[in-house]
Amino acid sequence: MENKSQAPLTESQLIQIYQDLHQIPELAMQEVQTHAYLEKIIRQFDQTNLEITTPAQMPTALLVLVHGSAPKRTVGYRTDIDGLPVKEETDLPFASTHPNVMHACGHDIHMSVALGTLSYFASHQPKDNLLFFFQPAEESLNGGKTAYEKNVFTGKWRPDEFYGLHDNPDLPVGAIGCRMGTLFAGTTEVDVDFYGKGGHAAFPQDANDMVVAASQFINQVQTIVSRSVDPIEGGVITFGKFEAGTIRNVIAGRAHLEGTIRGLTQTMIEHIDQRIKEVANGIAQSYQATVEVKLNQGGYWPVENNSALTKNFISYMKQAENVQFVETQPAMTGEDFGYLLAKFPGTMFWLGVEDASQLHSATLKPNLKAIQLGVSAITGFLLDRMNK
């Protein structure tokens, strides 16, 4: 893609960028080719007011600062850049060229919209400073938290507020969805190991069956949501992996469980975490077993939108020409932008891409008309924000 005119990227150029990025998905912290491609595109923009850096402590991340003409603040915009370990099944002519890796969550859409927005402000100097953060490792390895903890956002690279989008195949193409409060749930990964005494299936009195103990734990943890959580707030506990035993006639002395917790506030997640530990300890005591519970909150905190900034964002989108605004419900999916929103005030929102397949599906094919519609909506919002 060439943009020698140094004008904002056209819709056809953005679609070509999307197709290029779609072919080179890379897993968390391995986004070397993606980083190089992004930087190549950005270096073709008018560089008069741009400053570009790759933080040494996060070598696949990219920060671009657009210097404003009369800055009162630095407005941050984040996009994620990693793919998923999914084998693509779309039959697209520009399908992934990397075996068993795919942009199945639409991060190629996210990057294309960010580049389109950045190209506009590269050729139309904003009033405020704009910071574009191309973030690795959203799908795993807690990229947002890693960036914060490794002091990527220091000095002139520190935003006063942060915005970011996620594509949504359930919304009409180009629609903007948002809500006050929590947009995405936070998550905790849970590993539970029960240890007892194995033995022969014919002599259960001489063994301590961890299949039974772990099964009782699975049943009992379901009462946490139904009896320990405010039904108005809600929560999810799912154990999707259960490993125990080696053969049908041997009693298992160990059981291993892996699960996930979802909640709409960090306080609720921490409450569920504590109840998980209490239930596990109770089961272990009643079955004369020992138990080990590992809870990894990582960086996937609830995406809790800032009240004042989100009210302003929604107000703009509702009145903006050529923007279809949809007020959405909270989603129980996780997003590591929640960690950054716990450190910086800001807003996350949806961009409709209207597809029958869901996120993380091997057949996801976003409607590419969403890219230019997203660029127009976000550019308009940022211009409006800088006048306030």
GROMACS .gro file of N, CA and C in nm, residues 135-278:
model
  432
  135GLN      N    1  -0.127  -0.226   2.063
  135GLN     CA    2  -0.095  -0.311   2.177
  135GLN      C    3  -0.085  -0.459   2.141
  136PRO      N    4   0.024  -0.522   2.175
  136PRO     CA    5   0.034  -0.668   2.162
  136PRO      C    6  -0.046  -0.739   2.270
  137ALA      N    7  -0.068  -0.867   2.248
  137ALA     CA    8  -0.105  -0.962   2.353
  137ALA      C    9  -0.235  -0.928   2.426
  138GLU      N   10  -0.341  -0.900   2.350
  138GLU     CA   11  -0.470  -0.886   2.417
  138GLU      C   12  -0.533  -1.022   2.445
  139GLU      N   13  -0.515  -1.115   2.352
  139GLU     CA   14  -0.581  -1.245   2.365
  139GLU      C   15  -0.524  -1.329   2.478
  140SER      N   16  -0.399  -1.309   2.510
  140SER     CA   17  -0.335  -1.378   2.621
  140SER      C   18  -0.214  -1.297   2.665
  141LEU      N   19  -0.160  -1.330   2.780
  141LEU     CA   20  -0.038  -1.267   2.834
  141LEU      C   21  -0.059  -1.123   2.880
  142ASN      N   22  -0.185  -1.078   2.889
  142ASN     CA   23  -0.216  -0.952   2.959
  142ASN      C   24  -0.139  -0.832   2.904
  143GLY      N   25  -0.150  -0.808   2.773
  143GLY     CA   26  -0.071  -0.701   2.712
  143GLY      C   27  -0.093  -0.564   2.771
  144GLY      N   28  -0.218  -0.530   2.804
  144GLY     CA   29  -0.244  -0.398   2.861
  144GLY      C   30  -0.178  -0.381   2.997
  145LYS      N   31  -0.195  -0.481   3.081
  145LYS     CA   32  -0.132  -0.478   3.213
  145LYS      C   33   0.020  -0.476   3.201
  146THR      N   34   0.073  -0.556   3.109
  146THR     CA   35   0.217  -0.560   3.089
  146THR      C   36   0.271  -0.424   3.051
  147ALA      N   37   0.203  -0.357   2.958
  147ALA     CA   38   0.246  -0.225   2.915
  147ALA      C   39   0.246  -0.127   3.031
  148TYR      N   40   0.142  -0.133   3.112
  148TYR     CA   41   0.134  -0.040   3.226
  148TYR      C   42   0.244  -0.069   3.328
  149GLU      N   43   0.260  -0.195   3.362
  149GLU     CA   44   0.358  -0.231   3.465
  149GLU      C   45   0.502  -0.210   3.419
  150LYS      N   46   0.525  -0.215   3.288
  150LYS     CA   47   0.659  -0.192   3.235
  150LYS      C   48   0.683  -0.046   3.200
  151ASN      N   49   0.592   0.041   3.247
  151ASN     CA   50   0.609   0.186   3.235
  151ASN      C   51   0.619   0.233   3.091
  152VAL      N   52   0.536   0.174   3.004
  152VAL     CA   53   0.529   0.221   2.867
  152VAL      C   54   0.469   0.361   2.861
  153PHE      N   55   0.375   0.390   2.952
  153PHE     CA   56   0.303   0.518   2.950
  153PHE      C   57   0.367   0.617   3.048
  154THR      N   58   0.476   0.675   3.008
  154THR     CA   59   0.546   0.772   3.092
  154THR      C   60   0.572   0.899   3.014
  155GLY      N   61   0.582   1.010   3.087
  155GLY     CA   62   0.613   1.138   3.023
  155GLY      C   63   0.512   1.174   2.917
  156LYS      N   64   0.560   1.212   2.801
  156LYS     CA   65   0.471   1.255   2.692
  156LYS      C   66   0.390   1.139   2.635
  157TRP      N   67   0.427   1.016   2.670
  157TRP     CA   68   0.357   0.899   2.621
  157TRP      C   69   0.245   0.856   2.716
  158ARG      N   70   0.209   0.939   2.810
  158ARG     CA   71   0.104   0.905   2.907
  158ARG      C   72  -0.025   0.975   2.868
  159PRO      N   73  -0.132   0.902   2.841
  159PRO     CA   74  -0.259   0.965   2.806
  159PRO      C   75  -0.333   1.016   2.929
  160ASP      N   76  -0.412   1.118   2.910
  160ASP     CA   77  -0.501   1.165   3.016
  160ASP      C   78  -0.632   1.088   3.017
  161GLU      N   79  -0.668   1.035   2.902
  161GLU     CA   80  -0.787   0.952   2.889
  161GLU      C   81  -0.766   0.856   2.773
  162PHE      N   82  -0.838   0.743   2.775
  162PHE     CA   83  -0.813   0.636   2.679
  162PHE      C   84  -0.945   0.589   2.616
  163TYR      N   85  -0.941   0.561   2.486
  163TYR     CA   86  -1.057   0.508   2.415
  163TYR      C   87  -1.013   0.386   2.333
  164GLY      N   88  -1.107   0.297   2.307
  164GLY     CA   89  -1.078   0.180   2.225
  164GLY      C   90  -1.207   0.114   2.184
  165LEU      N   91  -1.200   0.037   2.074
  165LEU     CA   92  -1.321  -0.031   2.026
  165LEU      C   93  -1.300  -0.181   2.019
  166HIS      N   94  -1.412  -0.252   2.006
  166HIS     CA   95  -1.410  -0.394   1.972
  166HIS      C   96  -1.518  -0.419   1.869
  167ASP      N   97  -1.483  -0.496   1.765
  167ASP     CA   98  -1.583  -0.527   1.664
  167ASP      C   99  -1.689  -0.621   1.720
  168ASN      N  100  -1.809  -0.613   1.662
  168ASN     CA  101  -1.922  -0.693   1.712
  168ASN      C  102  -2.003  -0.744   1.593
  169PRO      N  103  -1.998  -0.874   1.564
  169PRO     CA  104  -2.073  -0.928   1.449
  169PRO      C  105  -2.224  -0.926   1.467
  170ASP      N  106  -2.273  -0.904   1.589
  170ASP     CA  107  -2.417  -0.902   1.613
  170ASP      C  108  -2.480  -0.765   1.587
  171LEU      N  109  -2.397  -0.662   1.566
  171LEU     CA  110  -2.449  -0.528   1.541
  171LEU      C  111  -2.446  -0.496   1.391
  172PRO      N  112  -2.537  -0.411   1.344
  172PRO     CA  113  -2.537  -0.372   1.202
  172PRO      C  114  -2.403  -0.311   1.162
  173VAL      N  115  -2.368  -0.326   1.036
  173VAL     CA  116  -2.238  -0.278   0.990
  173VAL      C  117  -2.222  -0.129   1.017
  174GLY      N  118  -2.112  -0.095   1.084
  174GLY     CA  119  -2.080   0.044   1.113
  174GLY      C  120  -2.147   0.102   1.236
  175ALA      N  121  -2.241   0.030   1.296
  175ALA     CA  122  -2.308   0.082   1.415
  175ALA      C  123  -2.209   0.095   1.530
  176ILE      N  124  -2.230   0.195   1.613
  176ILE     CA  125  -2.150   0.215   1.734
  176ILE      C  126  -2.235   0.175   1.854
  177GLY      N  127  -2.185   0.082   1.933
  177GLY     CA  128  -2.255   0.037   2.053
  177GLY      C  129  -2.178   0.073   2.177
  178CYS      N  130  -2.248   0.114   2.279
  178CYS     CA  131  -2.181   0.149   2.404
  178CYS      C  132  -2.285   0.151   2.516
  179ARG      N  133  -2.236   0.165   2.639
  179ARG     CA  134  -2.326   0.177   2.753
  179ARG      C  135  -2.250   0.242   2.867
  180MET      N  136  -2.323   0.301   2.958
  180MET     CA  137  -2.265   0.348   3.083
  180MET      C  138  -2.231   0.227   3.169
  181GLY      N  139  -2.126   0.238   3.249
  181GLY     CA  140  -2.090   0.129   3.339
  181GLY      C  141  -2.006   0.024   3.270
  182THR      N  142  -2.033  -0.102   3.301
  182THR     CA  143  -1.951  -0.213   3.255
  182THR      C  144  -1.992  -0.257   3.115
  183LEU      N  145  -1.894  -0.263   3.024
  183LEU     CA  146  -1.918  -0.312   2.888
  183LEU      C  147  -1.880  -0.458   2.876
  184PHE      N  148  -1.762  -0.495   2.930
  184PHE     CA  149  -1.715  -0.633   2.929
  184PHE      C  150  -1.695  -0.680   3.073
  185ALA      N  151  -1.718  -0.807   3.095
  185ALA     CA  152  -1.689  -0.865   3.226
  185ALA      C  153  -1.539  -0.878   3.246
  186GLY      N  154  -1.501  -0.889   3.373
  186GLY     CA  155  -1.364  -0.926   3.405
  186GLY      C  156  -1.356  -1.077   3.424
  187THR      N  157  -1.237  -1.130   3.421
  187THR     CA  158  -1.221  -1.275   3.431
  187THR      C  159  -1.111  -1.313   3.529
  188THR      N  160  -1.125  -1.431   3.584
  188THR     CA  161  -1.019  -1.495   3.662
  188THR      C  162  -1.005  -1.638   3.612
  189GLU      N  163  -0.883  -1.679   3.583
  189GLU     CA  164  -0.858  -1.819   3.548
  189GLU      C  165  -0.835  -1.897   3.676
  190VAL      N  166  -0.895  -2.016   3.685
  190VAL     CA  167  -0.892  -2.096   3.807
  190VAL      C  168  -0.836  -2.235   3.778
  191ASP      N  169  -0.738  -2.277   3.855
  191ASP     CA  170  -0.689  -2.415   3.852
  191ASP      C  171  -0.708  -2.473   3.992
  192VAL      N  172  -0.769  -2.591   4.000
  192VAL     CA  173  -0.792  -2.658   4.128
  192VAL      C  174  -0.738  -2.800   4.119
  193ASP      N  175  -0.656  -2.838   4.216
  193ASP     CA  176  -0.602  -2.975   4.224
  193ASP      C  177  -0.640  -3.036   4.357
  194PHE      N  178  -0.708  -3.151   4.351
  194PHE     CA  179  -0.740  -3.229   4.471
  194PHE      C  180  -0.645  -3.349   4.479
  195TYR      N  181  -0.592  -3.372   4.599
  195TYR     CA  182  -0.498  -3.482   4.620
  195TYR      C  183  -0.552  -3.574   4.729
  196GLY      N  184  -0.561  -3.705   4.699
  196GLY     CA  185  -0.604  -3.803   4.797
  196GLY      C  186  -0.517  -3.927   4.790
  197LYS      N  187  -0.579  -4.042   4.789
  197LYS     CA  188  -0.505  -4.169   4.785
  197LYS      C  189  -0.569  -4.260   4.681
  198GLY      N  190  -0.491  -4.300   4.581
  198GLY     CA  191  -0.541  -4.389   4.479
  198GLY      C  192  -0.549  -4.532   4.530
  199GLY      N  193  -0.612  -4.619   4.451
  199GLY     CA  194  -0.621  -4.759   4.491
  199GLY      C  195  -0.698  -4.841   4.390
  200HIS      N  196  -0.720  -4.968   4.424
  200HIS     CA  197  -0.791  -5.062   4.338
  200HIS      C  198  -0.941  -5.035   4.345
  201ALA      N  199  -1.006  -5.044   4.228
  201ALA     CA  200  -1.150  -5.017   4.224
  201ALA      C  201  -1.230  -5.111   4.312
  202ALA      N  202  -1.175  -5.231   4.339
  202ALA     CA  203  -1.248  -5.330   4.420
  202ALA      C  204  -1.238  -5.303   4.569
  203PHE      N  205  -1.148  -5.211   4.609
  203PHE     CA  206  -1.127  -5.185   4.752
  203PHE      C  207  -1.136  -5.035   4.781
  204PRO      N  208  -1.252  -4.975   4.761
  204PRO     CA  209  -1.265  -4.830   4.782
  204PRO      C  210  -1.237  -4.787   4.925
  205GLN      N  211  -1.255  -4.880   5.020
  205GLN     CA  212  -1.232  -4.843   5.160
  205GLN      C  213  -1.085  -4.814   5.188
  206ASP      N  214  -0.996  -4.859   5.099
  206ASP     CA  215  -0.853  -4.837   5.120
  206ASP      C  216  -0.799  -4.719   5.038
  207ALA      N  217  -0.887  -4.650   4.970
  207ALA     CA  218  -0.844  -4.538   4.885
  207ALA      C  219  -0.923  -4.413   4.922
  208ASN      N  220  -0.895  -4.308   4.852
  208ASN     CA  221  -0.961  -4.180   4.876
  208ASN      C  222  -0.989  -4.119   4.739
  209ASP      N  223  -1.108  -4.135   4.688
  209ASP     CA  224  -1.142  -4.111   4.547
  209ASP      C  225  -1.157  -3.962   4.517
  210MET      N  226  -1.062  -3.910   4.437
  210MET     CA  227  -1.065  -3.768   4.404
  210MET      C  228  -1.160  -3.735   4.288
  211VAL      N  229  -1.205  -3.837   4.215
  211VAL     CA  230  -1.309  -3.812   4.115
  211VAL      C  231  -1.438  -3.772   4.186
  212VAL      N  232  -1.469  -3.842   4.294
  212VAL     CA  233  -1.589  -3.809   4.371
  212VAL      C  234  -1.575  -3.672   4.437
  213ALA      N  235  -1.460  -3.648   4.498
  213ALA     CA  236  -1.438  -3.519   4.565
  213ALA      C  237  -1.449  -3.403   4.466
  214ALA      N  238  -1.381  -3.416   4.351
  214ALA     CA  239  -1.384  -3.308   4.252
  214ALA      C  240  -1.523  -3.290   4.193
  215SER      N  241  -1.595  -3.400   4.177
  215SER     CA  242  -1.733  -3.391   4.125
  215SER      C  243  -1.823  -3.315   4.222
  216GLN      N  244  -1.808  -3.342   4.350
  216GLN     CA  245  -1.885  -3.268   4.449
  216GLN      C  246  -1.849  -3.120   4.449
  217PHE      N  247  -1.721  -3.092   4.428
  217PHE     CA  248  -1.678  -2.952   4.419
  217PHE      C  249  -1.746  -2.883   4.300
  218ILE      N  250  -1.746  -2.949   4.184
  218ILE     CA  251  -1.810  -2.893   4.065
  218ILE      C  252  -1.957  -2.860   4.092
  219ASN      N  253  -2.026  -2.954   4.157
  219ASN     CA  254  -2.167  -2.930   4.188
  219ASN      C  255  -2.185  -2.815   4.285
  220GLN      N  256  -2.102  -2.810   4.386
  220GLN     CA  257  -2.122  -2.711   4.492
  220GLN      C  258  -2.085  -2.571   4.448
  221VAL      N  259  -1.984  -2.556   4.362
  221VAL     CA  260  -1.947  -2.420   4.321
  221VAL      C  261  -2.059  -2.353   4.242
  222GLN      N  262  -2.150  -2.434   4.183
  222GLN     CA  263  -2.261  -2.373   4.110
  222GLN      C  264  -2.355  -2.297   4.203
  223THR      N  265  -2.352  -2.329   4.331
  223THR     CA  266  -2.436  -2.256   4.426
  223THR      C  267  -2.379  -2.119   4.460
  224ILE      N  268  -2.254  -2.094   4.425
  224ILE     CA  269  -2.197  -1.962   4.454
  224ILE      C  270  -2.274  -1.854   4.380
  225VAL      N  271  -2.295  -1.874   4.249
  225VAL     CA  272  -2.368  -1.774   4.171
  225VAL      C  273  -2.514  -1.768   4.215
  226SER      N  274  -2.575  -1.884   4.242
  226SER     CA  275  -2.718  -1.884   4.275
  226SER      C  276  -2.748  -1.839   4.417
  227ARG      N  277  -2.647  -1.851   4.510
  227ARG     CA  278  -2.677  -1.822   4.649
  227ARG      C  279  -2.578  -1.726   4.717
  228SER      N  280  -2.468  -1.692   4.654
  228SER     CA  281  -2.371  -1.601   4.717
  228SER      C  282  -2.349  -1.473   4.638
  229VAL      N  283  -2.419  -1.460   4.524
  229VAL     CA  284  -2.402  -1.345   4.436
  229VAL      C  285  -2.536  -1.274   4.420
  230ASP      N  286  -2.533  -1.142   4.429
  230ASP     CA  287  -2.652  -1.062   4.406
  230ASP      C  288  -2.705  -1.092   4.265
  231PRO      N  289  -2.828  -1.141   4.252
  231PRO     CA  290  -2.880  -1.178   4.119
  231PRO      C  291  -2.888  -1.060   4.023
  232ILE      N  292  -2.895  -0.939   4.075
  232ILE     CA  293  -2.897  -0.820   3.989
  232ILE      C  294  -2.760  -0.801   3.924
  233GLU      N  295  -2.656  -0.835   3.998
  233GLU     CA  296  -2.520  -0.817   3.946
  233GLU      C  297  -2.476  -0.935   3.861
  234GLY      N  298  -2.502  -1.056   3.905
  234GLY     CA  299  -2.470  -1.175   3.826
  234GLY      C  300  -2.322  -1.211   3.825
  235GLY      N  301  -2.295  -1.327   3.770
  235GLY     CA  302  -2.160  -1.379   3.757
  235GLY      C  303  -2.164  -1.512   3.686
  236VAL      N  304  -2.049  -1.561   3.645
  236VAL     CA  305  -2.040  -1.689   3.576
  236VAL      C  306  -1.923  -1.768   3.633
  237ILE      N  307  -1.946  -1.896   3.659
  237ILE     CA  308  -1.838  -1.988   3.695
  237ILE      C  309  -1.849  -2.108   3.602
  238THR      N  310  -1.746  -2.133   3.525
  238THR     CA  311  -1.745  -2.247   3.434
  238THR      C  312  -1.614  -2.323   3.449
  239PHE      N  313  -1.624  -2.454   3.476
  239PHE     CA  314  -1.507  -2.541   3.474
  239PHE      C  315  -1.517  -2.625   3.346
  240GLY      N  316  -1.430  -2.595   3.254
  240GLY     CA  317  -1.436  -2.660   3.124
  240GLY      C  318  -1.340  -2.776   3.107
  241LYS      N  319  -1.256  -2.800   3.209
  241LYS     CA  320  -1.160  -2.910   3.199
  241LYS      C  321  -1.155  -2.987   3.330
  242PHE      N  322  -1.164  -3.121   3.321
  242PHE     CA  323  -1.162  -3.208   3.438
  242PHE      C  324  -1.077  -3.329   3.399
  243GLU      N  325  -0.965  -3.346   3.467
  243GLU     CA  326  -0.875  -3.458   3.440
  243GLU      C  327  -0.854  -3.540   3.567
  244ALA      N  328  -0.874  -3.671   3.555
  244ALA     CA  329  -0.851  -3.759   3.670
  244ALA      C  330  -0.841  -3.903   3.620
  245GLY      N  331  -0.759  -3.981   3.688
  245GLY     CA  332  -0.754  -4.123   3.660
  245GLY      C  333  -0.676  -4.161   3.535
  246THR      N  334  -0.649  -4.293   3.525
  246THR     CA  335  -0.574  -4.347   3.413
  246THR      C  336  -0.643  -4.466   3.348
  247ILE      N  337  -0.724  -4.540   3.426
  247ILE     CA  338  -0.788  -4.661   3.375
  247ILE      C  339  -0.914  -4.688   3.455
  248ARG      N  340  -1.008  -4.764   3.400
  248ARG     CA  341  -1.140  -4.779   3.460
  248ARG      C  342  -1.141  -4.847   3.597
  249ASN      N  343  -1.041  -4.931   3.625
  249ASN     CA  344  -1.046  -5.007   3.750
  249ASN      C  345  -0.944  -4.961   3.854
  250VAL      N  346  -0.902  -4.834   3.842
  250VAL     CA  347  -0.813  -4.775   3.942
  250VAL      C  348  -0.876  -4.647   3.995
  251ILE      N  349  -0.889  -4.637   4.125
  251ILE     CA  350  -0.942  -4.516   4.188
  251ILE      C  351  -0.838  -4.405   4.180
  252ALA      N  352  -0.881  -4.289   4.133
  252ALA     CA  353  -0.787  -4.177   4.111
  252ALA      C  354  -0.754  -4.110   4.243
  253GLY      N  355  -0.625  -4.090   4.265
  253GLY     CA  356  -0.579  -4.019   4.384
  253GLY      C  357  -0.558  -3.871   4.360
  254ARG      N  358  -0.583  -3.826   4.237
  254ARG     CA  359  -0.566  -3.683   4.206
  254ARG      C  360  -0.668  -3.643   4.100
  255ALA      N  361  -0.717  -3.521   4.111
  255ALA     CA  362  -0.806  -3.464   4.010
  255ALA      C  363  -0.764  -3.321   3.983
  256HIS      N  364  -0.763  -3.284   3.856
  256HIS     CA  365  -0.722  -3.150   3.815
  256HIS      C  366  -0.836  -3.083   3.740
  257LEU      N  367  -0.870  -2.961   3.780
  257LEU     CA  368  -0.980  -2.885   3.719
  257LEU      C  369  -0.928  -2.751   3.670
  258GLU      N  370  -0.980  -2.706   3.557
  258GLU     CA  371  -0.948  -2.573   3.505
  258GLU      C  372  -1.077  -2.503   3.468
  259GLY      N  373  -1.089  -2.378   3.513
  259GLY     CA  374  -1.212  -2.305   3.487
  259GLY      C  375  -1.191  -2.157   3.473
  260THR      N  376  -1.302  -2.086   3.456
  260THR     CA  377  -1.298  -1.941   3.443
  260THR      C  378  -1.412  -1.880   3.524
  261ILE      N  379  -1.384  -1.762   3.579
  261ILE     CA  380  -1.482  -1.684   3.653
  261ILE      C  381  -1.506  -1.555   3.576
  262ARG      N  382  -1.631  -1.513   3.566
  262ARG     CA  383  -1.664  -1.387   3.500
  262ARG      C  384  -1.752  -1.304   3.593
  263GLY      N  385  -1.724  -1.174   3.599
  263GLY     CA  386  -1.805  -1.084   3.680
  263GLY      C  387  -1.803  -0.945   3.622
  264LEU      N  388  -1.904  -0.866   3.654
  264LEU     CA  389  -1.917  -0.733   3.594
  264LEU      C  390  -1.847  -0.623   3.671
  265THR      N  391  -1.800  -0.655   3.792
  265THR     CA  392  -1.719  -0.559   3.867
  265THR      C  393  -1.602  -0.634   3.929
  266GLN      N  394  -1.495  -0.563   3.955
  266GLN     CA  395  -1.379  -0.627   4.016
  266GLN      C  396  -1.413  -0.675   4.157
  267THR      N  397  -1.497  -0.601   4.228
  267THR     CA  398  -1.539  -0.642   4.362
  267THR      C  399  -1.612  -0.776   4.357
  268MET      N  400  -1.700  -0.794   4.258
  268MET     CA  401  -1.773  -0.919   4.246
  268MET      C  402  -1.679  -1.034   4.213
  269ILE      N  403  -1.583  -1.012   4.124
  269ILE     CA  404  -1.487  -1.116   4.088
  269ILE      C  405  -1.408  -1.160   4.212
  270GLU      N  406  -1.362  -1.065   4.291
  270GLU     CA  407  -1.285  -1.098   4.410
  270GLU      C  408  -1.371  -1.173   4.512
  271HIS      N  409  -1.500  -1.140   4.520
  271HIS     CA  410  -1.591  -1.213   4.609
  271HIS      C  411  -1.606  -1.358   4.563
  272ILE      N  412  -1.625  -1.378   4.432
  272ILE     CA  413  -1.638  -1.515   4.380
  272ILE      C  414  -1.507  -1.592   4.400
  273ASP      N  415  -1.396  -1.527   4.377
  273ASP     CA  416  -1.265  -1.591   4.400
  273ASP      C  417  -1.255  -1.645   4.543
  274GLN      N  418  -1.295  -1.563   4.640
  274GLN     CA  419  -1.287  -1.603   4.779
  274GLN      C  420  -1.380  -1.721   4.809
  275ARG      N  421  -1.501  -1.718   4.752
  275ARG     CA  422  -1.594  -1.828   4.776
  275ARG      C  423  -1.545  -1.959   4.712
  276ILE      N  424  -1.479  -1.949   4.597
  276ILE     CA  425  -1.420  -2.068   4.533
  276ILE      C  426  -1.322  -2.135   4.629
  277LYS      N  427  -1.236  -2.056   4.690
  277LYS     CA  428  -1.137  -2.110   4.783
  277LYS      C  429  -1.205  -2.174   4.904
  278GLU      N  430  -1.309  -2.108   4.956
  278GLU     CA  431  -1.378  -2.161   5.074
  278GLU      C  432  -1.448  -2.293   5.042
   0.00000   0.00000   0.00000
